[in-house]
């Protein structure tokens, strides 16, 4: 009972005496009871910072000068009182990821909590209703603040039970680019495959042939899905606790150490492995699970796991987090002495992935740790089972549990998995009590337009979609159907949900769920809160382009109109301008595109140096990722002739094999059909062809020095052959 809440109003003298005695008793009880709830205060100053993680100084954002931000620690039942001062020149916010709290404390600007203005402050105050490992981060996505360093850990110790005497470490994983994240988003908006050049994963035909991947590649192209994509961004560095390589401290042989793993990356998944042997998983997203041993654990963005490791000997053991896309890793060392490294994982080959497959790149890769595997938890190896598939449907089938059954499965059958990369073996220690709540079914498709880099639910960005309506007292069952070739880490604010994973009433509680490419994942939560809550993909570049929704409790969750208008303006897909300019010996070619959500304005000019030119200015409405309708004006000029101006209308459609087609008609009734595509011959060589029914054609060979600059050679039916240079912007 917090003292400051004891209100003494007008009372008689005996009442006053009794109240005073109670007050003293209460105060004495406070002294003798060390676990009494307290108010835990922090002051967090958000400001610009400079980091040097690559040898070059780069702009970052920090809290109290730290990246990660200070770890917030308290006990369950305590009250956090956190003063946040914004020293930036832009708005900011902080969200307490995974914490159950009153709606207005949740920290989503323009949805639950007002943004903190430049120079402004905000005091968050809420009681801690849970224990475990959580984290906090900026929820201001417009300038992608989380990518720049605004994240930190939260550790809440349980109120009851034995205090943990084991040594423990917080391990915060993140990803880093020196490039400003707004540039990164602009690059992705220009070309969703932009960073495949940097990562050397261009799905080029030389690699297809080299990897004998013709069938899967043709299948990918036929379904127009492109290649599986394990991450959109090519990062410079991956970090543990803000460092490329971290030292966690001393460790003694036989000592059991608890590691609180937090994936605070903007858009990276990590495989985590300990060189000293298995990890024992104790909790997922802060909630305890039946202990499960594993060699390697896949951590989706925004998830947390508590694991326990046992130190084999007087040596330094690596805890390695390898980015899922295989482009790098970060290490933390436990103990001192001879260094024992964790294995290097092979780079995944996404070319070999088809729509219903998985790269399976890490299957049974246990080589150089097998010699120490027996030292740790050897008793469990008899129950070892390999989890190869990433398809949760397969997993459920394999375990034979009923998906939605309230009946507890007989016995937990899995105590160890080699690689934990789906949720099937995770099991809550206590069954969920049965109830007869009404069930609300919600089906959401996870959608994206990789060509234009727009991410969404049901092909609609948040700004264009109504809130998802639920009622207090319901059981909400969300069926999440991933229609894309990417993983999406979906996060629900203010609630825990059950990940329906085949464990029946023992389905684990989480706040973030990875939905794998082309997989379906069901989650269920009890609607016991009020007002509006955010539900979104935790890939920062996906939320920034619209992959989010408001989940609204009705009727008491109705928000004021002006607040709703605010979030509509802030949670849309922002517009970007991009294009190219090619200066060649025979012609000039320029394209500019301004694109946002389902809309696109385009201007295209082709000209020679003899005042012969053609200009298209068009507006296109994108109906689905595969087709759009457009209208505009075409200008055509030839020397000695008057300039033609024609109104044009048409349809653009992408055929299987990613062949682009366009039907257009002008106001004089002339119909034109055009077809063309671009082929990546190698990482650097590209070939583009285009032909239309006016017998015009264009062939271009391009050599890319960077994704921005190339040399080109072409032949055009109107302008002849030429060579030149091309820049993209
Ligand atoms: Cu996503």
PDB file of C-alpha atoms in Angstrom, residues 604-616 634-646 670 696 718-719:
ATOM      1  CA  UNK A 604       9.095   9.703 -68.225  1.00  0.00           C
ATOM      2  CA  UNK A 605      11.098  11.419 -70.900  1.00  0.00           C
ATOM      3  CA  UNK A 606      13.014   9.988 -73.824  1.00  0.00           C
ATOM      4  CA  UNK A 607      14.794  12.402 -76.136  1.00  0.00           C
ATOM      5  CA  UNK A 608      17.614  12.568 -78.610  1.00  0.00           C
ATOM      6  CA  UNK A 609      19.828  15.587 -79.193  1.00  0.00           C
ATOM      7  CA  UNK A 610      17.815  16.682 -82.219  1.00  0.00           C
ATOM      8  CA  UNK A 611      14.691  17.906 -80.325  1.00  0.00           C
ATOM      9  CA  UNK A 612      13.010  14.593 -80.924  1.00  0.00           C
ATOM     10  CA  UNK A 613      11.324  13.655 -77.663  1.00  0.00           C
ATOM     11  CA  UNK A 614       8.492  11.786 -76.021  1.00  0.00           C
ATOM     12  CA  UNK A 615       7.145  12.555 -72.534  1.00  0.00           C
ATOM     13  CA  UNK A 616       4.613  10.603 -70.490  1.00  0.00           C
ATOM     14  CA  UNK A 634       1.608  11.836 -73.697  1.00  0.00           C
ATOM     15  CA  UNK A 635       3.643  14.487 -75.537  1.00  0.00           C
ATOM     16  CA  UNK A 636       5.458  13.576 -78.710  1.00  0.00           C
ATOM     17  CA  UNK A 637       7.643  15.850 -80.775  1.00  0.00           C
ATOM     18  CA  UNK A 638       9.580  15.257 -83.948  1.00  0.00           C
ATOM     19  CA  UNK A 639      11.717  17.866 -85.714  1.00  0.00           C
ATOM     20  CA  UNK A 640       9.688  20.077 -88.037  1.00  0.00           C
ATOM     21  CA  UNK A 641       6.409  18.697 -86.744  1.00  0.00           C
ATOM     22  CA  UNK A 642       3.869  20.167 -84.318  1.00  0.00           C
ATOM     23  CA  UNK A 643       3.963  18.577 -80.829  1.00  0.00           C
ATOM     24  CA  UNK A 644       1.396  15.860 -80.365  1.00  0.00           C
ATOM     25  CA  UNK A 645      -0.537  15.853 -77.105  1.00  0.00           C
ATOM     26  CA  UNK A 646      -2.610  12.832 -76.416  1.00  0.00           C
ATOM     27  CA  UNK A 670      -5.028   4.211 -80.999  1.00  0.00           C
ATOM     28  CA  UNK A 696       9.056   0.128 -81.233  1.00  0.00           C
ATOM     29  CA  UNK A 718      13.725   5.283 -82.643  1.00  0.00           C
ATOM     30  CA  UNK A 719      17.080   6.540 -81.430  1.00  0.00           C
TER      31      UNK A 719
END
